[in-house]
XYZ file of C-alpha atoms in Angstrom:
337
model
C 0.000 0.000 0.000
C 3.048 2.286 0.062
C 5.451 3.465 -2.601
C 8.806 1.716 -2.824
C 12.179 2.783 -4.149
C 14.451 0.104 -5.629
C 18.124 0.913 -6.275
C 20.955 -1.240 -7.532
C 24.315 -1.407 -9.253
C 26.240 -3.987 -11.240
C 29.658 -4.322 -12.836
C 31.158 -6.600 -15.446
C 34.569 -7.172 -16.980
C 35.329 -9.327 -20.042
C 38.829 -10.352 -21.127
C 38.977 -12.308 -24.389
C 41.580 -13.630 -26.789
C 41.194 -15.819 -29.863
C 43.924 -17.480 -31.914
C 43.237 -19.144 -35.270
C 45.501 -21.208 -37.540
C 45.010 -20.540 -41.264
C 45.281 -23.278 -43.911
C 44.634 -23.509 -47.617
C 44.088 -26.821 -49.362
C 47.841 -27.185 -49.828
C 49.700 -25.138 -47.207
C 49.795 -23.507 -43.789
C 49.212 -19.765 -44.154
C 50.002 -18.502 -40.666
C 48.173 -17.407 -37.538
C 45.694 -14.711 -36.561
C 45.182 -13.267 -33.110
C 42.453 -10.996 -31.807
C 42.043 -9.776 -28.265
C 40.412 -7.059 -26.205
C 38.898 -6.105 -22.881
C 35.596 -4.578 -21.836
C 34.708 -2.971 -18.535
C 31.142 -1.982 -17.709
C 29.379 -0.409 -14.748
C 25.705 0.361 -14.293
C 23.380 2.137 -11.874
C 19.622 1.571 -11.922
C 16.554 2.497 -9.945
C 12.764 2.478 -10.052
C 9.996 4.050 -8.011
C 6.927 1.841 -7.556
C 4.168 4.364 -6.938
C 0.535 3.368 -6.128
C -1.697 6.159 -7.448
C -5.005 4.543 -6.505
C -6.399 1.397 -4.933
C -5.739 -0.762 -8.030
C -3.493 1.456 -10.136
C 0.283 1.812 -9.941
C 2.917 3.639 -11.970
C 6.613 2.743 -12.013
C 9.150 5.197 -13.475
C 12.689 3.882 -13.761
C 16.088 4.757 -15.171
C 19.379 2.996 -15.826
C 22.782 4.585 -16.469
C 25.628 2.591 -18.044
C 29.324 3.250 -18.602
C 31.387 0.966 -20.856
C 34.998 0.993 -21.956
C 36.676 -1.078 -24.694
C 40.471 -1.153 -24.389
C 43.675 -3.176 -24.853
C 42.514 -4.367 -28.293
C 44.837 -5.918 -30.864
C 44.286 -7.664 -34.209
C 47.169 -9.608 -35.794
C 47.061 -11.294 -39.217
C 49.895 -12.620 -41.427
C 49.600 -9.409 -43.458
C 49.297 -6.677 -40.781
C 48.824 -5.766 -37.132
C 46.095 -3.318 -36.071
C 45.670 -1.670 -32.679
C 42.093 -0.296 -32.465
C 41.600 2.830 -30.386
C 40.108 2.657 -26.899
C 36.440 3.588 -26.746
C 34.247 4.857 -23.892
C 30.440 4.756 -24.010
C 27.994 6.385 -21.580
C 24.226 6.102 -21.945
C 21.076 6.691 -19.896
C 17.882 4.683 -20.551
C 14.502 5.578 -19.009
C 11.428 3.375 -18.562
C 7.841 4.089 -17.541
C 5.316 1.342 -16.827
C 1.794 1.243 -15.421
C -0.529 -1.513 -14.209
C -4.215 -1.541 -13.363
C -6.171 -4.359 -11.701
C -9.683 -4.278 -13.163
C -10.821 -7.000 -10.806
C -9.281 -9.806 -8.780
C -8.692 -12.027 -11.826
C -8.099 -9.430 -14.567
C -5.176 -7.004 -14.997
C -3.860 -4.715 -17.722
C -0.515 -3.000 -18.123
C 1.663 -1.004 -20.503
C 5.189 0.346 -20.654
C 7.493 2.542 -22.731
C 11.233 2.049 -22.528
C 14.699 2.478 -23.967
C 17.655 0.088 -23.817
C 21.047 -0.443 -25.420
C 23.552 -3.200 -26.193
C 27.266 -2.628 -26.516
C 29.042 -4.551 -29.345
C 30.779 -7.695 -28.134
C 34.519 -8.250 -28.419
C 33.785 -10.982 -30.956
C 31.822 -8.565 -33.153
C 34.450 -5.839 -32.859
C 37.744 -7.672 -33.322
C 37.479 -11.342 -34.329
C 37.441 -12.352 -37.985
C 37.326 -15.970 -39.133
C 36.626 -18.141 -42.170
C 35.011 -21.495 -42.832
C 34.644 -23.510 -46.049
C 35.830 -20.582 -48.121
C 33.459 -18.009 -46.568
C 35.045 -15.111 -44.662
C 33.474 -13.327 -41.670
C 34.972 -9.877 -41.095
C 35.069 -7.960 -37.788
C 34.338 -4.239 -37.489
C 36.030 -2.204 -34.763
C 33.906 0.841 -35.736
C 30.610 -0.660 -34.582
C 28.331 1.576 -32.515
C 26.046 0.367 -29.686
C 22.509 -0.713 -30.520
C 19.790 1.587 -29.114
C 16.228 0.323 -28.648
C 13.052 2.363 -28.139
C 9.812 0.479 -27.613
C 6.330 0.214 -26.179
C 4.268 -2.776 -25.090
C 0.881 -3.553 -23.586
C -0.610 -6.640 -21.973
C -3.794 -8.057 -20.491
C -3.700 -11.096 -18.203
C -5.801 -12.995 -15.740
C -7.144 -16.300 -14.450
C -10.207 -18.437 -15.125
C -12.072 -21.040 -13.049
C -12.835 -20.785 -9.315
C -9.443 -22.137 -8.261
C -7.592 -19.922 -10.786
C -6.060 -23.009 -12.355
C -6.211 -21.528 -15.885
C -3.881 -18.572 -16.399
C -3.617 -16.524 -19.593
C -1.756 -13.514 -20.975
C -1.893 -11.592 -24.260
C 0.676 -8.935 -25.134
C 1.710 -6.734 -28.065
C 4.901 -4.756 -28.659
C 6.545 -2.381 -31.108
C 10.320 -1.910 -30.933
C 12.657 0.189 -33.046
C 16.399 -0.508 -32.870
C 18.824 2.144 -34.053
C 22.221 0.883 -35.304
C 21.276 -2.817 -35.012
C 24.268 -5.045 -35.806
C 23.830 -7.658 -38.544
C 26.074 -9.428 -41.062
C 26.055 -7.525 -44.377
C 27.252 -9.328 -47.512
C 30.555 -8.119 -48.985
C 30.345 -10.190 -52.148
C 29.576 -13.891 -52.674
C 32.176 -15.194 -50.187
C 32.373 -12.608 -47.394
C 30.207 -10.810 -44.841
C 30.936 -8.114 -42.278
C 29.057 -7.007 -39.192
C 27.676 -3.501 -39.726
C 25.268 -1.086 -38.065
C 21.921 -0.868 -39.834
C 20.334 2.589 -39.669
C 17.233 1.207 -37.924
C 15.064 -1.891 -37.719
C 11.443 -2.220 -36.642
C 9.889 -5.217 -34.881
C 6.119 -5.454 -34.365
C 4.460 -8.448 -32.797
C 2.543 -10.080 -30.015
C 2.448 -13.131 -27.801
C -0.036 -15.473 -26.135
C 0.738 -17.558 -23.040
C -1.679 -20.109 -21.558
C -1.203 -22.296 -18.493
C -3.642 -24.875 -17.110
C -3.117 -26.802 -13.867
C -4.983 -29.999 -14.751
C -4.247 -31.607 -11.387
C -2.064 -30.776 -8.380
C 0.832 -32.627 -10.011
C 0.261 -31.775 -13.698
C 0.403 -28.410 -15.531
C 0.093 -27.847 -19.289
C 1.405 -24.741 -21.085
C 1.014 -23.290 -24.572
C 2.774 -20.249 -25.988
C 2.747 -18.479 -29.333
C 4.826 -15.462 -30.393
C 4.646 -13.539 -33.655
C 7.153 -10.880 -34.680
C 7.603 -9.054 -37.976
C 11.161 -7.694 -37.873
C 12.361 -5.680 -40.867
C 15.154 -3.316 -41.899
C 13.484 0.076 -41.939
C 16.388 2.355 -42.834
C 19.940 1.688 -44.047
C 21.622 4.796 -45.514
C 24.762 2.851 -46.437
C 22.840 0.191 -48.366
C 19.290 1.287 -49.332
C 18.763 -1.905 -51.315
C 18.289 -3.790 -48.033
C 15.494 -1.519 -46.775
C 12.282 -3.504 -46.399
C 14.117 -6.835 -45.997
C 13.488 -9.048 -42.980
C 16.107 -9.080 -40.234
C 18.207 -12.270 -40.537
C 17.735 -15.172 -38.114
C 14.313 -14.046 -36.849
C 11.353 -16.414 -37.286
C 7.956 -14.787 -37.634
C 6.229 -17.503 -35.624
C 7.376 -19.436 -32.563
C 5.251 -22.029 -30.770
C 6.000 -23.765 -27.482
C 4.010 -26.559 -25.820
C 4.943 -28.014 -22.473
C 3.893 -30.310 -19.667
C 5.196 -30.311 -16.088
C 4.476 -33.286 -13.852
C 5.480 -33.940 -10.259
C 6.619 -31.711 -7.416
C 9.648 -29.355 -7.486
C 10.667 -30.433 -3.975
C 10.670 -34.162 -4.876
C 10.666 -35.360 -8.495
C 9.648 -33.211 -11.459
C 9.443 -34.019 -15.184
C 9.289 -31.232 -17.787
C 8.570 -31.900 -21.485
C 8.874 -28.999 -23.939
C 8.152 -28.933 -27.674
C 9.336 -25.969 -29.768
C 8.540 -24.920 -33.326
C 10.223 -22.075 -35.234
C 8.922 -21.025 -38.648
C 11.066 -20.283 -41.688
C 13.669 -17.545 -41.389
C 16.235 -15.904 -43.637
C 19.897 -16.151 -42.720
C 21.256 -13.459 -45.017
C 20.705 -9.719 -45.312
C 19.319 -9.898 -48.880
C 16.726 -12.579 -47.917
C 17.917 -15.006 -50.601
C 18.792 -17.887 -48.249
C 15.738 -19.210 -46.403
C 16.054 -21.887 -43.730
C 13.047 -24.152 -43.282
C 11.114 -24.164 -40.033
C 11.803 -26.959 -37.569
C 10.341 -28.750 -34.551
C 12.372 -29.887 -31.530
C 11.307 -31.946 -28.507
C 13.206 -31.627 -25.204
C 12.717 -33.055 -21.698
C 14.299 -32.727 -18.278
C 14.025 -34.597 -14.991
C 14.799 -32.975 -11.601
C 15.178 -34.733 -8.262
C 15.857 -32.853 -5.023
C 18.298 -34.802 -2.850
C 18.059 -32.296 -0.040
C 17.141 -28.656 0.296
C 19.140 -26.661 -2.267
C 20.744 -29.668 -4.011
C 19.202 -31.245 -7.121
C 20.076 -33.982 -9.574
C 19.381 -33.043 -13.223
C 18.897 -35.179 -16.315
C 18.203 -33.341 -19.575
C 17.476 -34.654 -23.059
C 17.570 -32.399 -26.132
C 16.147 -33.168 -29.577
C 14.639 -36.461 -28.402
C 13.487 -37.368 -31.927
C 17.078 -36.903 -33.230
C 15.775 -34.631 -35.984
C 18.409 -33.247 -38.350
C 17.714 -29.603 -39.121
C 19.620 -26.513 -40.222
C 19.867 -24.048 -37.360
C 21.524 -21.322 -39.447
C 23.412 -20.799 -42.700
C 25.834 -18.188 -44.051
C 26.845 -18.464 -47.697
C 27.287 -22.176 -48.354
C 28.180 -22.865 -44.713
C 25.306 -24.676 -42.958
C 25.206 -25.240 -39.208
C 23.106 -28.143 -37.972
C 21.173 -27.980 -34.727
C 22.124 -30.209 -31.820
C 21.450 -33.937 -32.382
C 19.946 -36.208 -29.729
C 21.828 -35.221 -26.589
C 21.605 -36.335 -22.957
C 23.251 -34.385 -20.122
C 23.299 -34.968 -16.388
C 24.501 -32.939 -13.474
C 24.063 -31.551 -9.993
C 22.731 -28.092 -9.154
C 23.404 -26.513 -5.774
C 21.911 -23.305 -4.376
C 23.108 -21.699 -1.168
């Protein structure tokens, strides 16, 4: 019933180095090396403010500082030392929620966010099967501006059926994608802006105390809206984004004893190149996991991926095709303290 102020801070450092050996069909060509460091620090806060009995507004803000430094790119032909780079950005957010009745709620938000280029995107080039991927140490951070709205609630007297519908519209300035540099090369570049419009549906039904079924569907139309450096790509779909994604799941058992989770996923066709000439067919994958709690905070895990051992293309660049994971079983122990 009272307003609350939430404050926090986080920090991250990344130190990376990659060394590659180069070969032709007949000879060893030498070695490449790429390295760099990133240091980031952020401050964030939000004010959860009840304006009425069932209405709340939450303004928030996040400030980030990033530095790229100690970078070096060595190839058999040349050595490059990219300049250090410092980035500072402030991103606001405003959200609101209103409870129409006990089992029905609506909400909306407007926000900004950013993503700094990774060291891999900035400095590491590589090749495979004759196709060359070029780095770009001039990449700028991605900046997102978006809005979303949702309505959610529960059905049935025991609220065992939960549902949520949401829509969103997001514009990303300087989004980073691979841009073709001829038939055998691509380089990461900043696109002027992209626009993603879509929505999602999430349903959950607790059939019995030990069994819950879930169904989710997400649709997103993501396209290149503006690209001053390459206007021919304007109107093309953003690579590696499926328009439709469907998930179906079942959870049986109790988290504190033995729990089985089965999850089926479907992704529709997507394009893997900037010119939208290389489509990858949609695919279906079935996964499962089994959890057993030995004692409080310690669990045994058994996970199976792609249980039907379906062979599918996860992505493709040029003539290089990457297959998704085959039938895979993993086991382990998870501890929480």
